[in-house]
CSV table of N, CA and C in Angstrom, one decimal:
chain,number,residue,atom,x,y,z
A,29,GLU,N,55.6,12.7,-26.2
A,29,GLU,CA,55.5,11.6,-26.3
A,29,GLU,C,54.8,10.8,-25.4
A,30,ALA,N,53.5,10.9,-25.2
A,30,ALA,CA,52.6,10.3,-24.7
A,30,ALA,C,51.9,9.8,-26.0
A,31,THR,N,51.1,10.9,-26.2
A,31,THR,CA,50.9,10.9,-27.9
A,31,THR,C,51.6,9.8,-28.4
A,32,ASP,N,51.8,10.5,-29.3
A,32,ASP,CA,53.1,8.8,-30.0
A,32,ASP,C,52.9,7.2,-29.8
A,33,LYS,N,52.6,6.8,-28.1
A,33,LYS,CA,53.1,5.8,-27.5
A,33,LYS,C,51.2,5.0,-27.8
A,34,ASN,N,50.1,6.3,-26.9
A,34,ASN,CA,48.9,6.0,-27.8
A,34,ASN,C,48.7,5.6,-28.9
A,35,LEU,N,49.6,6.5,-29.9
A,35,LEU,CA,48.7,6.2,-31.1
A,35,LEU,C,49.5,4.9,-31.8
A,36,SER,N,50.7,4.9,-31.3
A,36,SER,CA,51.1,3.8,-31.6
A,36,SER,C,50.5,1.9,-31.7
A,37,ARG,N,49.2,1.8,-29.7
A,37,ARG,CA,48.7,1.2,-29.8
A,37,ARG,C,47.7,0.4,-31.0
A,38,PHE,N,47.4,2.0,-31.1
A,38,PHE,CA,46.1,1.9,-32.1
A,38,PHE,C,46.3,1.6,-33.7
A,39,SER,N,48.3,1.4,-34.0
A,39,SER,CA,48.7,1.2,-36.0
A,39,SER,C,47.8,0.2,-36.0
A,40,PHE,N,47.6,-1.0,-35.6
A,40,PHE,CA,46.8,-2.1,-36.2
A,40,PHE,C,45.4,-1.3,-36.8
A,41,PHE,N,45.2,-0.8,-36.8
A,41,PHE,CA,43.1,-0.1,-37.6
A,41,PHE,C,44.2,0.4,-38.3
A,42,LYS,N,45.2,1.2,-38.9
A,42,LYS,CA,46.1,2.4,-39.6
A,42,LYS,C,46.0,1.2,-41.2
A,43,LEU,N,45.4,1.8,-42.2
A,43,LEU,CA,45.1,1.4,-43.6
A,43,LEU,C,47.3,1.4,-44.1
A,44,SER,N,46.8,2.8,-43.8
A,44,SER,CA,48.2,2.7,-44.2
A,44,SER,C,49.3,1.4,-44.3
A,45,ASN,N,49.3,1.0,-42.6
A,45,ASN,CA,50.4,-0.3,-42.6
A,45,ASN,C,50.1,-1.4,-43.3
A,46,TYR,N,49.0,-1.7,-44.5
A,46,TYR,CA,48.6,-2.5,-45.3
A,46,TYR,C,48.9,-2.2,-46.2
A,47,SER,N,49.6,-0.6,-46.7
A,47,SER,CA,49.9,-1.3,-48.0
A,47,SER,C,50.6,-1.7,-48.2
A,48,LYS,N,52.2,-2.3,-48.0
A,48,LYS,CA,52.1,-3.0,-49.3
A,48,LYS,C,52.9,-4.1,-49.5
A,49,TYR,N,51.3,-4.3,-48.6
A,49,TYR,CA,50.7,-5.9,-48.4
A,49,TYR,C,49.8,-6.3,-49.7
A,50,PHE,N,49.6,-4.6,-50.7
A,50,PHE,CA,48.4,-4.5,-51.7
A,50,PHE,C,50.2,-4.2,-52.9
A,51,ASP,N,50.8,-4.5,-52.7
A,51,ASP,CA,51.6,-3.2,-53.5
A,51,ASP,C,51.7,-4.9,-54.3
A,52,VAL,N,51.1,-5.2,-55.6
A,52,VAL,CA,50.7,-6.3,-56.5
A,52,VAL,C,50.5,-5.7,-57.9
A,53,ASP,N,52.1,-6.1,-58.5
A,53,ASP,CA,50.7,-5.6,-60.1
A,53,ASP,C,50.1,-6.9,-60.7
A,54,THR,N,49.7,-7.0,-61.2
A,54,THR,CA,48.9,-7.3,-62.6
A,54,THR,C,49.1,-9.2,-63.2
A,55,GLN,N,50.7,-8.7,-63.5
A,55,GLN,CA,52.1,-9.9,-63.8
A,55,GLN,C,52.0,-10.6,-62.5
A,56,ASP,N,52.4,-10.0,-61.3
A,56,ASP,CA,52.6,-11.2,-59.8
A,56,ASP,C,51.3,-11.6,-59.5
A,57,VAL,N,49.7,-11.1,-59.5
A,57,VAL,CA,48.9,-11.7,-59.3
A,57,VAL,C,48.5,-13.1,-60.8
A,58,THR,N,48.6,-12.4,-61.6
A,58,THR,CA,48.4,-13.4,-62.7
A,58,THR,C,49.3,-14.2,-62.6
A,59,THR,N,50.5,-14.4,-62.2
A,59,THR,CA,51.6,-15.1,-62.0
A,59,THR,C,51.0,-16.6,-61.1
A,60,ARG,N,50.5,-15.6,-59.4
A,60,ARG,CA,50.7,-16.5,-58.2
A,60,ARG,C,49.0,-17.1,-58.6
A,61,MET,N,48.0,-16.7,-59.4
A,61,MET,CA,47.4,-18.1,-60.0
A,61,MET,C,47.7,-19.0,-60.5
A,62,LEU,N,48.1,-18.7,-61.4
A,62,LEU,CA,49.1,-19.3,-62.7
A,62,LEU,C,49.7,-20.6,-62.3
A,63,LYS,N,50.0,-20.1,-60.9
A,63,LYS,CA,51.0,-21.6,-60.3
A,63,LYS,C,50.1,-22.1,-59.6
A,64,SER,N,49.2,-21.6,-58.3
A,64,SER,CA,48.1,-22.3,-58.3
A,64,SER,C,47.5,-23.3,-57.7
A,65,VAL,N,47.5,-23.2,-59.4
A,65,VAL,CA,46.6,-24.2,-60.2
A,65,VAL,C,47.5,-25.3,-61.0
A,66,ASN,N,49.0,-24.7,-60.6
A,66,ASN,CA,49.5,-25.8,-60.8
A,66,ASN,C,50.6,-27.4,-60.3
A,67,PRO,N,50.2,-28.3,-60.3
A,67,PRO,CA,50.2,-29.2,-59.8
A,67,PRO,C,52.1,-28.6,-59.6
A,68,ARG,N,52.6,-28.8,-60.5
A,68,ARG,CA,54.6,-28.8,-60.2
A,68,ARG,C,54.9,-27.8,-60.0
A,69,GLY,N,54.8,-26.9,-59.7
A,69,GLY,CA,54.6,-25.2,-59.8
A,69,GLY,C,55.2,-25.4,-58.3
A,70,ASN,N,55.7,-24.3,-58.0
A,70,ASN,CA,56.5,-24.3,-56.6
A,70,ASN,C,55.8,-22.4,-56.4
A,71,PHE,N,54.8,-22.9,-55.6
A,71,PHE,CA,54.6,-21.5,-55.2
A,71,PHE,C,55.4,-21.0,-54.1
A,72,VAL,N,55.6,-21.1,-52.6
A,72,VAL,CA,56.4,-21.5,-52.0
A,72,VAL,C,57.4,-20.0,-52.7
A,73,GLU,N,57.9,-20.6,-53.5
A,73,GLU,CA,59.6,-19.5,-54.2
A,73,GLU,C,58.9,-18.6,-54.8
A,74,THR,N,57.8,-18.6,-54.7
A,74,THR,CA,56.4,-17.3,-55.8
A,74,THR,C,56.4,-16.0,-54.7
A,75,ILE,N,56.2,-16.8,-54.0
A,75,ILE,CA,55.7,-15.3,-53.1
A,75,ILE,C,56.8,-14.7,-51.5
A,76,GLN,N,57.3,-16.4,-51.3
A,76,GLN,CA,59.0,-16.0,-50.0
A,76,GLN,C,59.1,-14.6,-50.0
A,77,LEU,N,59.6,-13.7,-51.6
A,77,LEU,CA,60.0,-12.2,-50.9
A,77,LEU,C,58.6,-11.6,-51.1
A,78,LYS,N,57.6,-11.8,-51.0
A,78,LYS,CA,57.0,-11.2,-51.5
A,78,LYS,C,55.0,-11.1,-50.6
A,79,PRO,N,54.7,-12.0,-49.8
A,79,PRO,CA,53.4,-12.2,-49.6
A,79,PRO,C,52.7,-11.2,-50.1
A,80,ASP,N,51.1,-11.8,-50.1
A,80,ASP,CA,49.9,-10.2,-50.6
A,80,ASP,C,48.9,-10.3,-49.8
A,81,LEU,N,48.3,-9.6,-49.4
A,81,LEU,CA,46.6,-9.8,-49.6
A,81,LEU,C,46.2,-9.5,-50.9
A,82,TYR,N,46.5,-8.8,-51.3
A,82,TYR,CA,45.4,-8.8,-52.7
A,82,TYR,C,44.5,-9.9,-53.4
A,83,GLY,N,44.9,-11.0,-53.9
A,83,GLY,CA,45.3,-12.0,-54.1
A,83,GLY,C,44.2,-13.1,-52.9
A,84,PRO,N,44.2,-12.8,-51.9
A,84,PRO,CA,43.9,-12.9,-50.7
A,84,PRO,C,42.6,-12.3,-50.5
A,85,PHE,N,42.3,-11.4,-51.1
A,85,PHE,CA,40.7,-10.6,-50.4
A,85,PHE,C,40.1,-10.4,-51.9
A,86,TRP,N,40.5,-10.5,-53.2
A,86,TRP,CA,40.0,-10.1,-54.7
A,86,TRP,C,39.9,-11.2,-54.8
A,87,ILE,N,40.1,-12.7,-54.8
A,87,ILE,CA,40.1,-14.0,-55.2
A,87,ILE,C,38.7,-14.8,-54.5
A,88,PRO,N,38.9,-14.5,-53.0
A,88,PRO,CA,37.4,-15.3,-52.3
A,88,PRO,C,36.0,-14.0,-53.0
A,89,THR,N,36.7,-12.6,-53.2
A,89,THR,CA,35.3,-12.0,-53.5
A,89,THR,C,34.6,-12.4,-54.5
A,90,THR,N,36.1,-13.0,-55.2
A,90,THR,CA,35.6,-12.5,-56.9
A,90,THR,C,35.0,-14.1,-56.4
A,91,LEU,N,34.9,-14.9,-56.4
A,91,LEU,CA,34.2,-16.9,-56.2
A,91,LEU,C,33.2,-16.2,-55.5
A,92,ILE,N,32.5,-15.7,-54.6
A,92,ILE,CA,31.6,-15.0,-54.1
A,92,ILE,C,30.7,-14.7,-54.5
A,93,PHE,N,30.5,-12.9,-55.3
A,93,PHE,CA,30.2,-13.2,-55.9
A,93,PHE,C,30.0,-14.4,-57.5
A,94,LEU,N,30.7,-14.3,-57.6
A,94,LEU,CA,30.3,-16.1,-59.1
A,94,LEU,C,29.5,-17.2,-57.7
A,95,LEU,N,29.0,-17.2,-56.6
A,95,LEU,CA,28.3,-18.5,-56.6
A,95,LEU,C,27.1,-17.4,-56.4
A,96,PHE,N,26.6,-16.0,-56.1
A,96,PHE,CA,25.8,-15.8,-55.8
A,96,PHE,C,25.5,-15.5,-57.2
A,97,ILE,N,25.6,-15.2,-58.2
A,97,ILE,CA,25.5,-14.7,-59.7
A,97,ILE,C,24.9,-16.6,-60.3
A,98,VAL,N,25.6,-17.2,-60.1
A,98,VAL,CA,25.5,-18.7,-60.2
A,98,VAL,C,24.2,-19.1,-60.4
A,99,GLN,N,24.5,-18.9,-58.5
A,99,GLN,CA,22.7,-19.9,-58.3
A,99,GLN,C,21.5,-18.9,-58.3
A,100,SER,N,21.6,-17.4,-58.4
A,100,SER,CA,21.0,-16.4,-59.5
A,100,SER,C,20.0,-17.4,-60.2
A,101,VAL,N,21.5,-17.9,-61.0
A,101,VAL,CA,20.9,-18.5,-62.6
A,101,VAL,C,20.3,-19.7,-62.7
A,102,ARG,N,20.9,-20.0,-61.5
A,102,ARG,CA,20.5,-21.4,-61.7
A,102,ARG,C,18.6,-21.4,-61.6
A,103,SER,N,18.3,-20.9,-60.2
A,103,SER,CA,16.8,-20.9,-59.9
A,103,SER,C,15.9,-19.4,-59.7
A,104,ASP,N,16.2,-18.7,-60.8
A,104,ASP,CA,15.3,-17.7,-60.9
A,104,ASP,C,14.4,-16.7,-60.0
A,105,THR,N,15.0,-17.1,-59.0
A,105,THR,CA,15.0,-15.9,-58.1
A,105,THR,C,16.4,-15.4,-57.4
A,106,THR,N,16.4,-13.9,-56.9
A,106,THR,CA,17.8,-14.0,-56.6
A,106,THR,C,18.1,-14.7,-55.4
A,107,ALA,N,19.5,-14.6,-54.2
A,107,ALA,CA,19.6,-16.0,-53.1
A,107,ALA,C,20.2,-14.8,-52.8
A,108,TYR,N,19.8,-14.0,-52.3
A,108,TYR,CA,20.3,-12.7,-51.2
A,108,TYR,C,20.5,-13.3,-50.0
A,109,LYS,N,19.8,-15.4,-49.5
A,109,LYS,CA,20.0,-15.7,-47.7
A,109,LYS,C,21.7,-16.5,-48.2
A,110,GLU,N,21.9,-17.3,-50.4
A,110,GLU,CA,22.5,-17.8,-50.1
A,110,GLU,C,23.9,-17.4,-50.4
A,111,LEU,N,23.8,-15.6,-50.5
A,111,LEU,CA,25.1,-14.7,-51.1
A,111,LEU,C,25.6,-15.0,-49.4
A,112,SER,N,24.7,-14.1,-47.9
A,112,SER,CA,25.7,-13.9,-47.3
A,112,SER,C,25.6,-15.3,-46.7
A,113,VAL,N,25.6,-16.7,-47.0
A,113,VAL,CA,26.1,-17.8,-46.3
A,113,VAL,C,27.2,-18.0,-47.1
A,114,ALA,N,27.3,-17.8,-48.2
A,114,ALA,CA,29.0,-17.9,-48.9
A,114,ALA,C,29.8,-17.0,-48.7
A,115,ALA,N,29.4,-15.9,-48.6
A,115,ALA,CA,29.8,-14.7,-48.0
A,115,ALA,C,31.3,-15.1,-46.6
A,116,PHE,N,30.1,-15.5,-45.4
A,116,PHE,CA,30.6,-15.6,-44.4
A,116,PHE,C,32.0,-16.9,-44.4
A,117,SER,N,30.9,-18.3,-45.6
A,117,SER,CA,31.9,-19.7,-45.5
A,117,SER,C,33.3,-19.8,-46.2
A,118,VAL,N,33.1,-18.5,-47.2
A,118,VAL,CA,34.0,-18.3,-47.9
A,118,VAL,C,35.5,-17.4,-47.5
A,119,TYR,N,35.5,-16.0,-46.5
A,119,TYR,CA,35.6,-15.8,-46.1
A,119,TYR,C,36.4,-16.1,-45.1
A,120,PHE,N,34.5,-17.2,-44.0
A,120,PHE,CA,36.1,-17.8,-42.6
A,120,PHE,C,37.3,-19.1,-42.8
A,121,TYR,N,37.8,-19.3,-44.6
A,121,TYR,CA,37.8,-20.3,-44.8
A,121,TYR,C,39.2,-19.3,-44.8
A,122,VAL,N,39.2,-18.4,-45.5
A,122,VAL,CA,40.3,-17.2,-46.3
A,122,VAL,C,41.1,-16.9,-44.7
A,123,TYR,N,40.4,-17.0,-43.8
A,123,TYR,CA,41.7,-16.0,-42.8
A,123,TYR,C,40.4,-16.2,-41.4
A,124,CYS,N,39.9,-17.6,-40.6
A,124,CYS,CA,39.5,-17.9,-39.4
A,124,CYS,C,40.7,-18.8,-40.2
A,125,SER,N,40.6,-20.1,-40.3
A,125,SER,CA,41.6,-20.7,-41.1
A,125,SER,C,43.4,-21.1,-41.7
A,126,PRO,N,43.7,-19.6,-41.2
A,126,PRO,CA,45.2,-19.8,-41.4
A,126,PRO,C,45.6,-19.6,-40.0
A,127,VAL,N,44.4,-18.6,-39.6
A,127,VAL,CA,44.7,-17.4,-37.7
A,127,VAL,C,44.7,-19.4,-37.5
A,128,LEU,N,44.0,-20.0,-37.5
A,128,LEU,CA,44.5,-21.2,-36.7
A,128,LEU,C,45.1,-21.7,-36.8
A,129,LEU,N,45.3,-22.5,-38.1
A,129,LEU,CA,46.5,-23.2,-38.6
A,129,LEU,C,48.1,-21.7,-37.7
A,130,TRP,N,48.3,-21.0,-38.0
A,130,TRP,CA,49.2,-20.2,-37.1
A,130,TRP,C,49.5,-19.8,-35.9
A,131,GLY,N,47.6,-20.3,-35.1
A,131,GLY,CA,48.3,-20.3,-33.9
A,131,GLY,C,48.5,-21.9,-33.2
A,132,VAL,N,48.5,-22.8,-33.8
A,132,VAL,CA,48.5,-24.2,-33.9
A,132,VAL,C,50.4,-24.5,-34.7
A,133,SER,N,50.4,-23.7,-35.0
A,133,SER,CA,52.0,-24.1,-35.5
A,133,SER,C,52.9,-23.4,-34.9
A,134,LYS,N,52.3,-22.3,-33.9
A,134,LYS,CA,53.0,-22.0,-33.2
A,134,LYS,C,52.9,-22.0,-31.2
A,135,TYR,N,52.2,-22.8,-31.3
A,135,TYR,CA,51.8,-23.9,-29.9
A,135,TYR,C,52.8,-24.8,-29.7
A,136,PHE,N,53.5,-25.5,-31.6
A,136,PHE,CA,54.3,-26.4,-31.1
A,136,PHE,C,55.5,-26.3,-31.8
A,137,GLU,N,56.2,-24.3,-31.2
A,137,GLU,CA,57.0,-23.9,-31.4
A,137,GLU,C,58.5,-24.0,-32.7
A,138,LEU,N,56.8,-23.8,-34.3
A,138,LEU,CA,57.5,-23.7,-35.6
A,138,LEU,C,57.2,-22.1,-35.3
A,139,GLN,N,58.7,-21.6,-36.3
A,139,GLN,CA,58.6,-20.6,-36.8
A,139,GLN,C,57.2,-20.0,-38.3
A,140,PRO,N,56.0,-20.2,-38.3
A,140,PRO,CA,54.9,-20.1,-39.6
A,140,PRO,C,55.4,-18.2,-39.7
A,141,ASN,N,54.9,-18.4,-40.2
A,141,ASN,CA,54.4,-16.3,-41.4
A,141,ASN,C,53.0,-16.1,-41.6
A,142,LEU,N,52.3,-16.5,-40.9
A,142,LEU,CA,50.4,-15.4,-41.3
A,142,LEU,C,50.5,-15.4,-42.6
A,143,LEU,N,51.3,-14.0,-42.5
A,143,LEU,CA,50.8,-13.3,-44.3
A,143,LEU,C,51.0,-14.6,-45.5
A,144,GLU,N,51.8,-15.3,-45.4
A,144,GLU,CA,52.6,-16.8,-45.8
A,144,GLU,C,50.5,-17.6,-45.9
A,145,PHE,N,50.8,-18.1,-44.5
A,145,PHE,CA,49.8,-19.2,-44.6
A,145,PHE,C,48.2,-17.9,-45.3
A,146,LEU,N,48.2,-16.4,-44.8
A,146,LEU,CA,46.9,-15.8,-45.6
A,146,LEU,C,47.1,-16.2,-47.2
A,147,THR,N,48.3,-16.4,-47.3
A,147,THR,CA,47.8,-15.4,-49.0
A,147,THR,C,48.4,-17.4,-50.1
A,148,PHE,N,48.9,-18.7,-49.6
A,148,PHE,CA,47.6,-20.1,-49.5
A,148,PHE,C,46.7,-20.1,-49.0
A,149,TYR,N,46.2,-19.7,-49.0
A,149,TYR,CA,44.5,-20.2,-48.3
A,149,TYR,C,44.2,-19.2,-49.4
A,150,GLY,N,44.2,-18.0,-50.1
A,150,GLY,CA,43.9,-16.8,-50.9
A,150,GLY,C,43.7,-17.1,-52.3
A,151,TYR,N,44.9,-18.0,-52.4
A,151,TYR,CA,45.3,-18.4,-53.6
A,151,TYR,C,44.2,-19.7,-54.1
A,152,SER,N,44.3,-21.0,-53.9
A,152,SER,CA,43.8,-21.6,-52.7
A,152,SER,C,42.7,-21.7,-53.6
A,153,LEU,N,42.0,-20.1,-53.7
A,153,LEU,CA,40.5,-20.6,-53.9
A,153,LEU,C,40.7,-20.7,-55.7
A,154,THR,N,41.6,-20.1,-56.6
A,154,THR,CA,41.6,-19.5,-57.4
A,154,THR,C,41.0,-21.0,-58.8
A,155,VAL,N,41.8,-21.8,-59.1
A,155,VAL,CA,40.6,-23.2,-59.0
A,155,VAL,C,39.2,-23.0,-59.5
A,156,TRP,N,39.0,-22.6,-57.8
A,156,TRP,CA,36.9,-23.0,-58.2
A,156,TRP,C,36.4,-22.0,-58.6
A,157,ILE,N,37.2,-20.5,-59.1
A,157,ILE,CA,36.9,-19.8,-60.4
A,157,ILE,C,36.1,-20.5,-61.4
A,158,PRO,N,36.7,-21.0,-62.3
A,158,PRO,CA,36.1,-22.1,-63.1
A,158,PRO,C,35.3,-23.3,-63.0
A,159,ALA,N,36.0,-24.0,-62.5
A,159,ALA,CA,34.6,-24.6,-61.5
A,159,ALA,C,32.9,-24.1,-61.6
A,160,ILE,N,33.0,-23.4,-60.4
A,160,ILE,CA,32.1,-22.3,-60.6
A,160,ILE,C,31.3,-21.7,-61.7
A,161,LEU,N,32.0,-22.0,-62.5
A,161,LEU,CA,31.5,-21.7,-64.4
A,161,LEU,C,30.8,-22.4,-64.8
A,162,LEU,N,31.7,-23.2,-64.7
A,162,LEU,CA,31.2,-24.9,-65.9
A,162,LEU,C,30.0,-25.1,-64.4
A,163,CYS,N,29.6,-24.9,-63.2
A,163,CYS,CA,27.6,-25.0,-62.5
A,163,CYS,C,27.2,-24.5,-63.6
A,164,VAL,N,27.5,-23.2,-64.0
A,164,VAL,CA,25.9,-22.9,-65.0
A,164,VAL,C,25.3,-23.3,-66.3
A,165,VAL,N,26.3,-24.5,-66.4
A,165,VAL,CA,25.6,-25.4,-67.1
A,165,VAL,C,24.9,-26.7,-66.8
A,166,HIS,N,24.9,-26.8,-65.9
A,166,HIS,CA,23.3,-27.3,-64.9
A,166,HIS,C,23.1,-28.4,-65.3
A,167,ILE,N,24.1,-29.9,-65.1
A,167,ILE,CA,24.4,-31.1,-66.2
A,167,ILE,C,25.0,-31.1,-64.5
A,168,GLU,N,24.1,-32.2,-63.9
A,168,GLU,CA,25.0,-33.2,-62.4
A,168,GLU,C,26.6,-33.4,-62.3
A,169,ALA,N,26.3,-34.4,-63.6
A,169,ALA,CA,27.7,-34.8,-64.1
A,169,ALA,C,28.9,-34.2,-63.8
A,170,VAL,N,28.9,-32.5,-65.1
A,170,VAL,CA,29.7,-31.9,-64.8
A,170,VAL,C,29.5,-31.4,-63.3
A,171,ASP,N,29.0,-30.1,-62.5
A,171,ASP,CA,29.0,-30.2,-61.4
A,171,ASP,C,29.9,-31.1,-60.6
A,172,TRP,N,29.2,-32.2,-60.5
A,172,TRP,CA,30.4,-32.8,-59.9
A,172,TRP,C,32.0,-32.9,-60.4
A,173,LEU,N,32.1,-33.1,-62.1
A,173,LEU,CA,33.0,-33.2,-61.8
A,173,LEU,C,34.4,-32.2,-61.8
A,174,ALA,N,33.5,-30.6,-62.4
A,174,ALA,CA,34.0,-30.4,-61.6
A,174,ALA,C,34.5,-29.7,-60.1
A,175,LEU,N,33.4,-29.2,-59.6
A,175,LEU,CA,33.8,-29.2,-57.7
A,175,LEU,C,34.1,-30.6,-56.7
A,176,PHE,N,34.6,-32.1,-57.6
A,176,PHE,CA,35.8,-32.9,-57.2
A,176,PHE,C,37.2,-32.8,-58.1
A,177,ILE,N,37.2,-32.2,-58.7
A,177,ILE,CA,38.7,-31.6,-59.5
A,177,ILE,C,39.0,-30.2,-58.9
A,178,ALA,N,38.4,-29.9,-58.7
A,178,ALA,CA,38.2,-28.0,-57.9
A,178,ALA,C,38.9,-29.1,-56.4
A,179,CYS,N,38.1,-29.5,-55.6
A,179,CYS,CA,38.5,-29.3,-54.7
A,179,CYS,C,40.3,-30.3,-54.8
A,180,GLY,N,40.3,-31.3,-55.2
A,180,GLY,CA,41.1,-32.4,-54.8
A,180,GLY,C,42.6,-31.3,-55.6
A,181,SER,N,42.7,-31.0,-56.8
A,181,SER,CA,43.9,-29.3,-56.5
A,181,SER,C,44.2,-28.5,-56.2
A,182,SER,N,42.4,-28.0,-54.9
A,182,SER,CA,42.6,-27.4,-53.7
A,182,SER,C,43.5,-27.7,-52.8
A,183,GLY,N,42.6,-28.5,-52.3
A,183,GLY,CA,44.1,-29.1,-51.4
A,183,GLY,C,45.8,-29.8,-51.8
A,184,TYR,N,45.2,-30.4,-52.8
A,184,TYR,CA,47.1,-30.7,-53.3
A,184,TYR,C,47.6,-29.3,-53.0
A,185,PHE,N,47.3,-28.1,-53.6
A,185,PHE,CA,48.0,-26.8,-53.6
A,185,PHE,C,48.6,-26.5,-52.1
A,186,MET,N,46.7,-26.6,-50.8
A,186,MET,CA,47.6,-25.8,-49.7
A,186,MET,C,48.8,-27.2,-49.0
A,187,PHE,N,48.8,-28.6,-49.6
A,187,PHE,CA,49.2,-29.8,-49.5
A,187,PHE,C,51.0,-29.4,-48.8
A,188,LYS,N,51.2,-28.9,-50.7
A,188,LYS,CA,52.0,-28.6,-50.8
A,188,LYS,C,52.6,-27.2,-50.1
A,189,CYS,N,52.3,-26.5,-50.1
A,189,CYS,CA,52.7,-25.0,-49.6
A,189,CYS,C,52.8,-25.4,-48.0
A,190,LEU,N,51.6,-26.4,-47.3
A,190,LEU,CA,52.5,-26.0,-46.1
A,190,LEU,C,53.1,-27.3,-45.4
A,191,ASP,N,53.2,-27.9,-46.1
A,191,ASP,CA,54.4,-29.1,-46.3
A,191,ASP,C,55.3,-28.3,-46.0
A,192,ASN,N,55.2,-27.7,-47.9
A,192,ASN,CA,56.9,-26.4,-47.7
A,192,ASN,C,57.2,-26.0,-46.5
A,193,THR,N,56.3,-24.9,-46.1
A,193,THR,CA,57.0,-23.8,-45.6
A,193,THR,C,56.7,-24.6,-43.5
A,194,LEU,N,55.9,-25.1,-43.6
A,194,LEU,CA,56.2,-26.1,-41.8
A,194,LEU,C,57.1,-26.7,-42.2
A,195,TYR,N,58.0,-27.8,-43.0
A,195,TYR,CA,59.6,-28.4,-43.1
A,195,TYR,C,60.2,-27.1,-42.7
A,196,ALA,N,60.0,-26.1,-43.6
A,196,ALA,CA,61.4,-25.3,-43.3
A,196,ALA,C,61.4,-24.9,-42.6
A,197,SER,N,60.5,-23.6,-42.2
A,197,SER,CA,60.2,-24.0,-40.2
A,197,SER,C,60.4,-24.7,-39.3
A,198,ASN,N,60.4,-25.6,-39.7
A,198,ASN,CA,62.0,-26.6,-38.6
A,198,ASN,C,62.8,-27.0,-39.1
A,199,ASN,N,62.6,-26.6,-40.3
A,199,ASN,CA,64.6,-26.6,-40.6
A,199,ASN,C,64.9,-25.4,-40.1
A,200,LYS,N,64.6,-24.8,-39.7
A,200,LYS,CA,65.1,-23.9,-39.6
A,200,LYS,C,65.4,-23.7,-37.8
A,201,MET,N,64.9,-23.9,-37.5
A,201,MET,CA,64.4,-24.1,-35.8
A,201,MET,C,65.8,-25.1,-35.3
A,202,ASN,N,65.7,-26.0,-36.0
A,202,ASN,CA,67.1,-27.2,-35.7
A,202,ASN,C,68.1,-27.1,-36.0
A,203,ARG,N,67.9,-26.2,-36.7
A,203,ARG,CA,69.7,-25.7,-36.5
A,203,ARG,C,70.8,-24.8,-35.6
């Protein structure tokens, strides 16, 4: 019995506890990625029953890899320093920002779901993948246009998701 209590304290570190958050198929991830770039879609309804961590891990990882490749192609040298900066920045955005937002929401006595926040932030980067690929062209106007559109689309997606989620959370509390 004492051993079970000691082991349960460390269950946070067991990978098997997280397998349910990676239980998605290609169709699920593809649908979520498409809805994250569609301004008319309701992404929150798509994930409410089954938020995942598969997309929020692989989308940022793909983005980091593409940033590294594009930078290396554009500069004739391998950009290892930029790779570490990109990895830190992207993973910080995807994993620390939702935790901070979740903490602030809890402080204001809302009932947010941290897993939903992580899912929103991860899928919000989908639109950046084609934008970064366009930057290979290396035409400054194309670079700026692609980045501007990606920033606006990603920001709008996050606004919609957070607005819907926090509004619903606030309504649950007021009942």
